[in-house]
Coordinates of C-alpha atoms in Angstrom, one line a residue:
X23 CA 92.9 -10.2 252.7
X24 CA 91.6 -12.3 249.8
X25 CA 92.2 -11.4 246.1
X26 CA 89.8 -10.4 243.1
X27 CA 90.8 -13.5 242.2
X28 CA 89.3 -16.0 244.6
X29 CA 86.3 -13.5 245.1
X30 CA 85.9 -14.8 240.8
X31 CA 86.6 -18.1 240.9
X32 CA 83.9 -18.7 243.9
X33 CA 80.9 -16.7 241.9
X34 CA 81.9 -18.9 239.0
X35 CA 82.0 -22.0 241.2
X36 CA 78.3 -20.9 242.5
X37 CA 76.9 -19.9 239.6
X38 CA 78.0 -23.9 238.1
X39 CA 76.3 -24.8 241.1
X40 CA 72.9 -22.8 241.4
X41 CA 72.6 -23.6 238.0
X42 CA 73.0 -27.2 238.9
X43 CA 70.9 -27.0 241.8
X44 CA 68.4 -25.8 239.7
X45 CA 68.3 -28.3 237.0
X46 CA 67.3 -30.6 239.2
X47 CA 64.5 -28.8 241.0
X48 CA 63.1 -27.9 237.2
X49 CA 63.2 -32.1 237.0
X50 CA 61.5 -32.8 240.2
X51 CA 58.6 -30.7 239.6
X52 CA 59.8 -27.4 241.5
X53 CA 59.7 -24.6 238.9
X54 CA 59.1 -22.0 241.8
X55 CA 62.7 -23.1 243.7
X56 CA 64.7 -23.2 240.2
X57 CA 63.6 -19.9 239.1
X58 CA 65.3 -18.8 242.3
X59 CA 68.4 -20.3 242.0
X60 CA 68.3 -19.3 238.5
X61 CA 68.4 -15.7 239.9
X62 CA 71.0 -16.8 242.3
X63 CA 73.4 -18.2 239.7
X64 CA 72.4 -15.2 237.5
X65 CA 73.7 -13.3 240.5
X66 CA 77.0 -14.7 241.4
X67 CA 78.0 -14.2 237.8
X68 CA 77.1 -10.9 237.8
X69 CA 79.5 -10.5 241.1
X70 CA 82.1 -12.5 239.2
X71 CA 82.0 -10.4 236.0
X72 CA 81.5 -7.0 238.3
X73 CA 85.0 -8.2 240.2
X74 CA 86.5 -9.0 237.0
X75 CA 86.2 -5.0 235.6
X76 CA 87.5 -4.0 238.9
X77 CA 90.3 -6.1 238.8
X78 CA 91.2 -5.1 235.6
X79 CA 90.6 -1.5 236.1
X80 CA 93.0 -1.2 239.6
X81 CA 95.7 -3.2 237.7
X82 CA 95.8 -0.6 235.3
X83 CA 96.1 2.2 237.5
X84 CA 98.7 0.8 239.3
X85 CA 100.4 0.3 236.1
X86 CA 99.8 3.5 235.4
X87 CA 100.9 4.7 238.5
X88 CA 104.1 2.6 238.0
X89 CA 104.5 4.2 234.5
X90 CA 104.3 7.7 235.9
X91 CA 106.7 7.0 238.9
X92 CA 109.4 5.4 236.3
X93 CA 109.3 8.6 233.7
X94 CA 109.5 10.6 237.1
X95 CA 112.9 9.1 237.9
X96 CA 113.9 9.2 234.6
X97 CA 113.7 12.6 234.4
X98 CA 115.5 13.6 237.1

């Protein structure tokens, strides 16, 4: 299974690509398609941000569980 960091990077890359595509479509006279690409860029950036938050929470939970286990071992 791929880690969340890979998905975050992919979301960032897709965001940049959709922004570039939107700029191209705006300059060639297709504003409706450009707006749609900006929507996809925002969607991929939002997904990357959500994965970043979830990854941070997962790391915090793991650290707390490891600290709890270490404290339990020290108490014995």
